[in-house]
GROMACS .gro file of C-alpha atoms in nm:
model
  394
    1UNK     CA    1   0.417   4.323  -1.827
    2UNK     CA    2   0.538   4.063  -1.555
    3UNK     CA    3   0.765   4.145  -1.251
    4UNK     CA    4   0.982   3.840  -1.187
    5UNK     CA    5   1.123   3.777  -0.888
    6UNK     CA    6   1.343   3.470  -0.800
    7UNK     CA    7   1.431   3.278  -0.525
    8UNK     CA    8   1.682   2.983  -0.437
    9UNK     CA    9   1.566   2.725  -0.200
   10UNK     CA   10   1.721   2.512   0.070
   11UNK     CA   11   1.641   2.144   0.134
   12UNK     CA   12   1.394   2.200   0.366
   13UNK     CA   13   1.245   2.458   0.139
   14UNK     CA   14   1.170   2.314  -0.212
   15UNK     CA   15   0.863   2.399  -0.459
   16UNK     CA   16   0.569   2.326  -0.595
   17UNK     CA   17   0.386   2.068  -0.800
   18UNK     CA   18   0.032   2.113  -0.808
   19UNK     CA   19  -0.213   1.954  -1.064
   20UNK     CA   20  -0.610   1.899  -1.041
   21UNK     CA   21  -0.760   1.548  -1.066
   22UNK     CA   22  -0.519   1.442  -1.410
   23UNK     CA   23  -0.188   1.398  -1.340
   24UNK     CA   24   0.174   1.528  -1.528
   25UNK     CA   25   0.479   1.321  -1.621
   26UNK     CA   26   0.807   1.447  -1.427
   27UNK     CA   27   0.996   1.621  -1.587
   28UNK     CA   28   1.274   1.606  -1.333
   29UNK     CA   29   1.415   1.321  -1.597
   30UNK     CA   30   1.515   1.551  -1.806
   31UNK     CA   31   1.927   1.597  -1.952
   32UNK     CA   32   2.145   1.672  -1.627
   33UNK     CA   33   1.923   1.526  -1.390
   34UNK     CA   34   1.782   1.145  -1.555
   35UNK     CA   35   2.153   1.043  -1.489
   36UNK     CA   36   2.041   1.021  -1.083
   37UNK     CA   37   1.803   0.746  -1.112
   38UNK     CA   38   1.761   0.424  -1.293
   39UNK     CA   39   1.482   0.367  -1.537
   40UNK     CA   40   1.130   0.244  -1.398
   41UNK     CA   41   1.140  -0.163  -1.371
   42UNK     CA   42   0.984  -0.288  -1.614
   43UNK     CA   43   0.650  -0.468  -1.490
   44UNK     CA   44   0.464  -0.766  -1.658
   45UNK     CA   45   0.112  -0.621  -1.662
   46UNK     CA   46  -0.118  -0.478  -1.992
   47UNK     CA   47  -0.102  -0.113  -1.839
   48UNK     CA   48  -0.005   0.046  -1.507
   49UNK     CA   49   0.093   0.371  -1.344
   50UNK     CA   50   0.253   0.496  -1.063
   51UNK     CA   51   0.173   0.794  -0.884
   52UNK     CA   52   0.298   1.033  -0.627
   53UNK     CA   53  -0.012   1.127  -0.496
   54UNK     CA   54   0.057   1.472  -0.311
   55UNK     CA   55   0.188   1.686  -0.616
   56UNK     CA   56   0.024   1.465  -0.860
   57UNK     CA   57   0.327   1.386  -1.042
   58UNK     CA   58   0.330   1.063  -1.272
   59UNK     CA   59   0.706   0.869  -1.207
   60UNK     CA   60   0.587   0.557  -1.433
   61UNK     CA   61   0.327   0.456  -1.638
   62UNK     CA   62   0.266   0.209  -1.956
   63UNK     CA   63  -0.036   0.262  -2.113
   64UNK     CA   64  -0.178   0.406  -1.856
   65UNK     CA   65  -0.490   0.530  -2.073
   66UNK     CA   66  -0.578   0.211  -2.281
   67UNK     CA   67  -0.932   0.094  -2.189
   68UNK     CA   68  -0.906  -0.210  -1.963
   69UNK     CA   69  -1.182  -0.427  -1.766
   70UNK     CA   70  -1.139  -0.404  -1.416
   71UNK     CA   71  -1.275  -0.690  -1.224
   72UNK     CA   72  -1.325  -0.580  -0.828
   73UNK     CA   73  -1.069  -0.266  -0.848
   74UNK     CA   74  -1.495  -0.156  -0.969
   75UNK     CA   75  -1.533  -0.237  -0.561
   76UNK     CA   76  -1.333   0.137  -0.504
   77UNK     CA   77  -1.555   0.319  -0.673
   78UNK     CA   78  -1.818   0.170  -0.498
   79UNK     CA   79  -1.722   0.259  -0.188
   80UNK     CA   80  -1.667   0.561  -0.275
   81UNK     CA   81  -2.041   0.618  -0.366
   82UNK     CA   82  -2.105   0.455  -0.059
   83UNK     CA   83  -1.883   0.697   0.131
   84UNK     CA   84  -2.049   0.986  -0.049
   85UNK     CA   85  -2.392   0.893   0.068
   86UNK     CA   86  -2.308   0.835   0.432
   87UNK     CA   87  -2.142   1.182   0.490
   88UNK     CA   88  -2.480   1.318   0.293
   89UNK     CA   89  -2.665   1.124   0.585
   90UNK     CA   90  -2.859   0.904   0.316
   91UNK     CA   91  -2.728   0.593   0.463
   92UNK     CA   92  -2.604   0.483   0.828
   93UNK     CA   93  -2.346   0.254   0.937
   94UNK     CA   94  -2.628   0.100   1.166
   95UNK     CA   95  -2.879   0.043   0.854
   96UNK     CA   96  -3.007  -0.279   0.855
   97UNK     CA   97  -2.944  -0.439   0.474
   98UNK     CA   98  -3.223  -0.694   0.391
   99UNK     CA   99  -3.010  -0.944   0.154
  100UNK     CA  100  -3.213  -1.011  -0.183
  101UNK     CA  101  -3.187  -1.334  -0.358
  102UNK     CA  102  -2.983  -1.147  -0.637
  103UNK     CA  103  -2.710  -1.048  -0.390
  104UNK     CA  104  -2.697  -1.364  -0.217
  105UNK     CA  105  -2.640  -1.510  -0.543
  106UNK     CA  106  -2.406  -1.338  -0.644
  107UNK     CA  107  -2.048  -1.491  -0.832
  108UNK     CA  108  -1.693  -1.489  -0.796
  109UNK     CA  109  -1.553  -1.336  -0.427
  110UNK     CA  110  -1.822  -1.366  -0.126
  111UNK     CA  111  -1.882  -1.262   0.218
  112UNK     CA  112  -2.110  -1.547   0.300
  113UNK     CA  113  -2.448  -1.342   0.354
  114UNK     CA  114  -2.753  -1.566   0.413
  115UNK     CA  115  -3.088  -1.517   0.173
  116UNK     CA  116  -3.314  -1.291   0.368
  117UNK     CA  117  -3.055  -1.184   0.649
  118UNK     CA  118  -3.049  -0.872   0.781
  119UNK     CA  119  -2.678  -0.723   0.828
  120UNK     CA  120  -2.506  -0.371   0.944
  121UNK     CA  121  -2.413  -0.150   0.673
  122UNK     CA  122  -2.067  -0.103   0.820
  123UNK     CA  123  -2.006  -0.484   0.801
  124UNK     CA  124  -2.124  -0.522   0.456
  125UNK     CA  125  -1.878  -0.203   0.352
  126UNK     CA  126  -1.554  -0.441   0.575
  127UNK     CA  127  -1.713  -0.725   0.335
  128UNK     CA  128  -1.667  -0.527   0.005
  129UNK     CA  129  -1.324  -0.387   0.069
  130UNK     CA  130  -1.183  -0.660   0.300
  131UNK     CA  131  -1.355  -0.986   0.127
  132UNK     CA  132  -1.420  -0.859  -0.153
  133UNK     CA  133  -1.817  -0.978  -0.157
  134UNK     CA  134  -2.008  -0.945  -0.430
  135UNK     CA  135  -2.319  -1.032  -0.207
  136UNK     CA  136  -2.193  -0.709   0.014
  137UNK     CA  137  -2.152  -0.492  -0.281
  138UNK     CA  138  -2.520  -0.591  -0.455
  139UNK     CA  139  -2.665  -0.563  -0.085
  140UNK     CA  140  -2.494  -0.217  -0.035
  141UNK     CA  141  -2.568  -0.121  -0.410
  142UNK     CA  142  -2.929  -0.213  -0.369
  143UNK     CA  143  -2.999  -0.042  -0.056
  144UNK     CA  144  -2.858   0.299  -0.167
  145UNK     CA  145  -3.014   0.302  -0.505
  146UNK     CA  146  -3.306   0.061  -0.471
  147UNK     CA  147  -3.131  -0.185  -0.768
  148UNK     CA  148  -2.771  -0.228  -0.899
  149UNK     CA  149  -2.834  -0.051  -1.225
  150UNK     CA  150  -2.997   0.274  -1.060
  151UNK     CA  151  -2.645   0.233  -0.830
  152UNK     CA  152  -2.394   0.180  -1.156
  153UNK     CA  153  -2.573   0.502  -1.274
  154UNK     CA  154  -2.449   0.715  -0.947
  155UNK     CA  155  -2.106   0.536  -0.997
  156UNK     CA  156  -2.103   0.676  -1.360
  157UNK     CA  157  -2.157   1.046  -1.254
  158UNK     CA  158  -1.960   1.025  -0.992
  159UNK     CA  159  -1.685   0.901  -1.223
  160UNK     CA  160  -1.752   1.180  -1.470
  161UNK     CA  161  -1.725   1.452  -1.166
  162UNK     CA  162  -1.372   1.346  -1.073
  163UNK     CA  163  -1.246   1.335  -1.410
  164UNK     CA  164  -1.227   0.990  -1.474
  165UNK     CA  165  -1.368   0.995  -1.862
  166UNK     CA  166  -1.284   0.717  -2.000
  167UNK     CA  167  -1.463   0.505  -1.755
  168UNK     CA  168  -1.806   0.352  -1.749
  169UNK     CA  169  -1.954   0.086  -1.478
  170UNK     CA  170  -2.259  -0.101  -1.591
  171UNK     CA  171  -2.245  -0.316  -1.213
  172UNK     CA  172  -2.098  -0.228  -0.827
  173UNK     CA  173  -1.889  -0.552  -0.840
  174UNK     CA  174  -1.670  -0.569  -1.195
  175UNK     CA  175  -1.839  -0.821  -1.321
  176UNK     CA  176  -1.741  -0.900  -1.688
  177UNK     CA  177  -1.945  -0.688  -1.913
  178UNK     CA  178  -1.825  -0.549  -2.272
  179UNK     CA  179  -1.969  -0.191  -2.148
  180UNK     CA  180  -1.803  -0.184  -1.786
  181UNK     CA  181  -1.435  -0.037  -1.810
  182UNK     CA  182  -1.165   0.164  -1.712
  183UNK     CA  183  -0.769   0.277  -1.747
  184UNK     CA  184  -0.504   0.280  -1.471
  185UNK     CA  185  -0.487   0.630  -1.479
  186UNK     CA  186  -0.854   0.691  -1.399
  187UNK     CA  187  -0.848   0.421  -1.099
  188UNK     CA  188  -0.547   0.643  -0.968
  189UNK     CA  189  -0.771   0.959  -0.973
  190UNK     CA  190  -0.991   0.746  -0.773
  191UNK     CA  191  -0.784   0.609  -0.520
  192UNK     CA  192  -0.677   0.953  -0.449
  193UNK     CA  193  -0.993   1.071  -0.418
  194UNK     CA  194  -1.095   0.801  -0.167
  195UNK     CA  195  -0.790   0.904   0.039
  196UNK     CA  196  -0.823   1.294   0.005
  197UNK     CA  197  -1.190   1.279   0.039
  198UNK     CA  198  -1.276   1.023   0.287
  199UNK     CA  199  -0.972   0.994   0.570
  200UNK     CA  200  -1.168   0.876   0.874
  201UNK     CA  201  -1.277   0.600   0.663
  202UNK     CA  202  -0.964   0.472   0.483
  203UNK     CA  203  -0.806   0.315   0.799
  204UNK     CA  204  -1.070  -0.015   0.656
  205UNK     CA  205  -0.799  -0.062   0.359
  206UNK     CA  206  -0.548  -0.154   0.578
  207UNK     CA  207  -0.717  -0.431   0.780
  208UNK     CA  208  -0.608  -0.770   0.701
  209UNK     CA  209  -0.878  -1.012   0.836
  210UNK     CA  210  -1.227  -1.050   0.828
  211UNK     CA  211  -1.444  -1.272   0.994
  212UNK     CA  212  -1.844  -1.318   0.924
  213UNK     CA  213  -2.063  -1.616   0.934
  214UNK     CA  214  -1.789  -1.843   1.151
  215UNK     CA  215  -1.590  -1.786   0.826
  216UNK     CA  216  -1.249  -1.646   0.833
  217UNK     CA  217  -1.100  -1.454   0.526
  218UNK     CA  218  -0.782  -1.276   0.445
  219UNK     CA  219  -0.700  -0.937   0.217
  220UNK     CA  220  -0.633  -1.050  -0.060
  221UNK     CA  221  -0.384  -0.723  -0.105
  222UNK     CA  222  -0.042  -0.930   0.017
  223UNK     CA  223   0.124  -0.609   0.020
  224UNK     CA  224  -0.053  -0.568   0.377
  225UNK     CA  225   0.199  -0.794   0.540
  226UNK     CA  226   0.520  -0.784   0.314
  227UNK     CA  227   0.529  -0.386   0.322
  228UNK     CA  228   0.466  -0.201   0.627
  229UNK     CA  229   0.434   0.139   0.410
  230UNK     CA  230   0.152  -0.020   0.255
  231UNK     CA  231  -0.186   0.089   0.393
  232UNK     CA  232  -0.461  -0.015   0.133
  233UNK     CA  233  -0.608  -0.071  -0.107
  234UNK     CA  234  -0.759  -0.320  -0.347
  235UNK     CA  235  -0.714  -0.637  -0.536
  236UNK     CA  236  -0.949  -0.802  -0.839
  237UNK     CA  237  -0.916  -1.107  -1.030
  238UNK     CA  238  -1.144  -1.230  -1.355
  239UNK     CA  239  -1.035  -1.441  -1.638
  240UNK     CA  240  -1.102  -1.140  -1.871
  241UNK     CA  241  -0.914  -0.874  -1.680
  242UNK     CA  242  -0.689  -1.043  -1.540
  243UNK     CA  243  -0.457  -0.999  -1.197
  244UNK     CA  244  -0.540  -0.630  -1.102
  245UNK     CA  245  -0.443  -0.422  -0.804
  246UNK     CA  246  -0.435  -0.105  -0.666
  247UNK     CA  247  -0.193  -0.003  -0.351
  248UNK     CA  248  -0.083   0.293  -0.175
  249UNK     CA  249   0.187   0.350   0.026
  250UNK     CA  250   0.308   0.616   0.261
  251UNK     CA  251   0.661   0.735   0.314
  252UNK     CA  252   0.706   1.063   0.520
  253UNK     CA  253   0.508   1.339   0.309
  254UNK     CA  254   0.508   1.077  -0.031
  255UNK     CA  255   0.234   0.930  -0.128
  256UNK     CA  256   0.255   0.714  -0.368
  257UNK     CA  257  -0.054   0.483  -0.548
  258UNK     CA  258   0.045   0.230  -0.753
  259UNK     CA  259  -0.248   0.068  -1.016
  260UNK     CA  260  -0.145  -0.207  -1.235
  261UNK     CA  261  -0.394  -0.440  -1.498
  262UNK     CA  262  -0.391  -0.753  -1.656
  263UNK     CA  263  -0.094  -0.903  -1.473
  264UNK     CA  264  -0.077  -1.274  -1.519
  265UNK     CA  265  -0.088  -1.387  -1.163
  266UNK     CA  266  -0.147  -1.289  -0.828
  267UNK     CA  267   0.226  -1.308  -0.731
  268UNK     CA  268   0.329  -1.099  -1.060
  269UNK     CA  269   0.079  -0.808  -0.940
  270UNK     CA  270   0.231  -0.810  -0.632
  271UNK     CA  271   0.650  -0.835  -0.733
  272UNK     CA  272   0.535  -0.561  -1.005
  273UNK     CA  273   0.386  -0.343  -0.722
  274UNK     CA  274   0.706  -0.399  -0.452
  275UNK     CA  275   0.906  -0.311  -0.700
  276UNK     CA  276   0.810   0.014  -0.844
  277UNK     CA  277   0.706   0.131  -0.476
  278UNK     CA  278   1.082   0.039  -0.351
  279UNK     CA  279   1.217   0.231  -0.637
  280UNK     CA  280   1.093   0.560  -0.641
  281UNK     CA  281   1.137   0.550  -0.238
  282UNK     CA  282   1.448   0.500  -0.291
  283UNK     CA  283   1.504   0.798  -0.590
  284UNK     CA  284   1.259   1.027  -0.532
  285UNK     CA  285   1.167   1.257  -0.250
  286UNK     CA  286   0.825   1.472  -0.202
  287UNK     CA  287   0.802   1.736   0.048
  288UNK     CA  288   0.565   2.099   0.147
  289UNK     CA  289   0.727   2.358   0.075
  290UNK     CA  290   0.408   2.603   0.045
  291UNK     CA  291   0.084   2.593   0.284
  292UNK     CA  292  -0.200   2.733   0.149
  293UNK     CA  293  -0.244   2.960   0.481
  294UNK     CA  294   0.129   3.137   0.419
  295UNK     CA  295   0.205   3.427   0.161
  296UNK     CA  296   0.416   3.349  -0.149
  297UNK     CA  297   0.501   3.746  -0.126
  298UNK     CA  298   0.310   4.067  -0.210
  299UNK     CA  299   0.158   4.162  -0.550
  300UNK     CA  300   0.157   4.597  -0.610
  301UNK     CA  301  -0.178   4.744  -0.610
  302UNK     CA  302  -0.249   5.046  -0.759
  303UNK     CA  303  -0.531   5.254  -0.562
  304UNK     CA  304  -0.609   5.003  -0.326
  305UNK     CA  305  -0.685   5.073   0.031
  306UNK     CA  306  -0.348   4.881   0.075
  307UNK     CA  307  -0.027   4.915  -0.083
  308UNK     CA  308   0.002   4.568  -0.142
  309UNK     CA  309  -0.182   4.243  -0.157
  310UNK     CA  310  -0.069   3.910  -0.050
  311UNK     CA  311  -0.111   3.657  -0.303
  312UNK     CA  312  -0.050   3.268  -0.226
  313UNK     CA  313  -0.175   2.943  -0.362
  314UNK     CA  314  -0.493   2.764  -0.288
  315UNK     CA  315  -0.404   2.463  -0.174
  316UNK     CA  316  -0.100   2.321  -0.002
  317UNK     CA  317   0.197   2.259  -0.264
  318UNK     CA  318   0.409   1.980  -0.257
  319UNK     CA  319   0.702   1.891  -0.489
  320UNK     CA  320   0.863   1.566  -0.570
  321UNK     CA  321   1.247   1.542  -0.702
  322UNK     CA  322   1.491   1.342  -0.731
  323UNK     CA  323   1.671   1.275  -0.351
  324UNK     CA  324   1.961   1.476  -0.319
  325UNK     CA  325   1.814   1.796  -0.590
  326UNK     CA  326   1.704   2.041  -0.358
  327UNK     CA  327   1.991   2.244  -0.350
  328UNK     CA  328   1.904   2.277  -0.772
  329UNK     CA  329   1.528   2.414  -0.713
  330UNK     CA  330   1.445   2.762  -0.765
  331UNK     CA  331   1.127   2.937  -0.759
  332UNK     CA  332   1.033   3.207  -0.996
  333UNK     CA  333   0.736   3.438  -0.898
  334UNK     CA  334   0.572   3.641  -1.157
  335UNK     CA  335   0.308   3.913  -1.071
  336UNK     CA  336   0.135   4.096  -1.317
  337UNK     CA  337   0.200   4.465  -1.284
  338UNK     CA  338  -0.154   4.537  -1.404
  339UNK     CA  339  -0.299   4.475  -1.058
  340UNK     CA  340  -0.534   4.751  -1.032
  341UNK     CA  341  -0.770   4.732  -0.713
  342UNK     CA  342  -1.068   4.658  -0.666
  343UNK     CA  343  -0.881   4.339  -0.620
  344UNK     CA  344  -1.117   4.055  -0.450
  345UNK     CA  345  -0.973   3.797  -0.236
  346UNK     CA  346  -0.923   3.468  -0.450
  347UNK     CA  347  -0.884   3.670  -0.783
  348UNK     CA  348  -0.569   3.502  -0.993
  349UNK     CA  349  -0.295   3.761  -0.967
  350UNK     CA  350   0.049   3.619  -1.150
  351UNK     CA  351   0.189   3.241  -1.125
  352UNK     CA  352   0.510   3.053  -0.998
  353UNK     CA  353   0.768   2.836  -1.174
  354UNK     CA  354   0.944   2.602  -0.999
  355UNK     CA  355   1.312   2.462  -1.177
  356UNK     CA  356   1.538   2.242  -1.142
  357UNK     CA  357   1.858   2.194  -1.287
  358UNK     CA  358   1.744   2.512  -1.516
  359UNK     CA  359   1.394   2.287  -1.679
  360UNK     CA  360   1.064   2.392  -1.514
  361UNK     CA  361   0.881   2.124  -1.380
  362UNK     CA  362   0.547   2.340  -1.308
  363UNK     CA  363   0.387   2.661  -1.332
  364UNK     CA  364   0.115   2.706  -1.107
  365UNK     CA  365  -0.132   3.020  -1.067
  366UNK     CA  366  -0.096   3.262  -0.767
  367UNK     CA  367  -0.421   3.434  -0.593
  368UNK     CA  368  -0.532   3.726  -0.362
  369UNK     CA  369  -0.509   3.593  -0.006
  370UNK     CA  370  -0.759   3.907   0.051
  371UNK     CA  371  -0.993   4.145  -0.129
  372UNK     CA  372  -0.841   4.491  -0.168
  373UNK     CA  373  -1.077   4.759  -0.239
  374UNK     CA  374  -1.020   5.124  -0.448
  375UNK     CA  375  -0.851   5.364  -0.185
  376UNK     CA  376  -0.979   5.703  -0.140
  377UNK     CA  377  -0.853   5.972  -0.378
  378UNK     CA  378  -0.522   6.098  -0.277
  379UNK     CA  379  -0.385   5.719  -0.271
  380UNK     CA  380  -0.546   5.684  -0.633
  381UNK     CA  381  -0.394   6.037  -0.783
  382UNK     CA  382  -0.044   5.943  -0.626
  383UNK     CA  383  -0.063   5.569  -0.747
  384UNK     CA  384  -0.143   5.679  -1.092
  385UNK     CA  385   0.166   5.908  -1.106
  386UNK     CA  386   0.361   5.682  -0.995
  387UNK     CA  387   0.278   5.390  -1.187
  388UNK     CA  388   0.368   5.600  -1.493
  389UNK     CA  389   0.671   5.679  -1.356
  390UNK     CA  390   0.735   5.310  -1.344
  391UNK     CA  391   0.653   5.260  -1.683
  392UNK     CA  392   0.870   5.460  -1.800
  393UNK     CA  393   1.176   5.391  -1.659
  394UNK     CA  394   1.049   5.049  -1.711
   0.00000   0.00000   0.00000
């Protein structure tokens, strides 16, 4: 049996989208509602997605799962290895990185490293995202690993971890190679990972210039300086794959991150990106309207030291709606009434729904906030007699 209870929010108080690592459609398009906001543009690329980043929430996507090459966007996950091993304190941003013939040879996008140089790891890492180097990524690669393949090895578990499963790297750069690919919607579960995961480092995405070797090189991300929500993150270019990019943008609490493949040009990647980033600014709204430290409300326990548990969500929950729908949100809280103590703190104790315009648009669990433990026997005896009580006027 489920006790429901039901509550009507304001526009500063909406609910709750919350979605681990893959990502939903909205289903805020839905009869009543899809009459608020225009259709997606339509973009000139093989496959992209856009994502609001914060409740996880898909707003547009074309093929967002079809298995694409993708040329230096391969440079995020990189870093992200990279990222991994400096917080475990395997690497240091004052390494010295001996540059091997391999890496100084390496094609396509460079930082200019010289044979036999010795160089910082912290400038390599503004090489790889900035530059895009291949020489910066093989140096990098090599030094954590010992060789690129042991390094594309890391990059594959890592992948697998954060749920990106239909990818596999066989390099740290994107080189062409029939066994290194990806989709759009894995690359977005790794931009938000790099994000979430690795803050005090993501302010390097944003930079526009880099300078090494008396050479002078821009991003190549022009979203830098024609979007000043922009703030990262990547670019890649081969003949195979095609004009790739991935960007993020922030606007208030929405975060959005935008990956699109195979676009013909630079300037189409770009347009495509501007575009779908001005339109669901301009539709679609994300705020918190639960923090993970707050109560949702109390679950009944029966024999437990306390009357009643608090029971809340894990992690903070954000929503995002069309602009203008908040007065249509409800919440919908359902608590088991089987919630017997020992209760521990954690334990998964009912869920909410969250609705608008009458369609759910998630269900997410609800958990102790704190253990409750069996009361002593007088609270037990009167609980039991008056849970059947309940049950039968129930």
């Amino acid at each position: 049996m489920l006790k429901i209870k039901i509550k009507k929010f304001s526009l500063i108080t909406l609910l709750v989208m919350y979605s681990t690592l893959c990502f939903t459609a909205p289903t805020v398009g839905n009869k009543g509602i899809s009459s608020l906001i225009p259709s997606a543009p339509q973009e000139n690329a093989k496959a992209y997605i856009l994502i609001e980043a914060n409740s996880n929430q898909v707003l547009a996507e074309k093929d967002s799962e079809k298995i694409m090459p993708p040329a230096s966007l391969t440079k995020v996950m990189s870093m992200y290895v990279a990222s991994e091993a400096l917080k475990n304190g395997q690497i240091h941003l004052e390494d010295k990185v001996r540059v091997s013939k391999k890496a100084w040879q390496a094609e396509g996008a460079r930082m200019f490293l010289n044979h036999g140089s010795r160089v910082e790891v912290e400038k390599l890492i503004n090489g790889i995202v900035i530059a895009s180097g291949n020489d910066a990524t093989t140096a990098l690669a090599e030094h954590i690993a010992g060789s690129e393949e042991s390094f594309a090895e890391m990059m594959n578990i890592t992948a697998e971890r954060l749920g990106m499963h239909n990818s596999h790297f066989v390099n740290a750069t994107g080189l062409p190679h029939k066994n290194h690919y990806t989709t759009a919607k894995d690359l977005a579960i790794l931009a938000k990972a790099v994000i979430n995961d690795f803050p005090e480092e993501y302010h390097i995405y944003k930079q526009k210039w880099i300078e090494y070797n008396h050479i002078k090189q821009p991003n190549r991300n022009r979203l830098l300086w024609r979007n000043d929500k922009v703030d990262g993150m990547k670019t890649g270019h081969t003949d195979e794959a095609g004009y790739c990019l991935i960007a993020a943008a922030k606007d208030g609490d929405m975060r959005l991150i935008n990956v699109q493949l195979g676009a013909p040009s630079d300037a189409v990647r770009t347009n495509n990106t501007q575009a779908l980033l001005t339109w669901a600014m301009r539709f679609y709204e994300t705020q918190l309207v639960q923090s993970s430290t707050n109560e949702v409300e109390k679950a009944r326990t029966w024999g437990g030291v306390e009357k009643y548990t608090p029971v809340g969500v894990k992690k903070d929950l954000y929503v995002t709606i069309p602009k203008g729908q908040a007065k249509n949100t409800k919440l919908v809280s359902k608590i088991s009434t089987e919630t017997n103590a020992p209760i521990e703190n954690g334990q998964e104790l009912g869920e909410v729904e969250v609705s608008i315009g009458g369609s759910i648009i998630s269900k997410q669990p609800l958990y102790s906030l704190i253990s409750n433990e069996q009361g002593n026997i007088w609270r037990r005896s009167t609980d039991y007699i008056g849970k059947m009580w309940q049950n039968i006027f129930a």
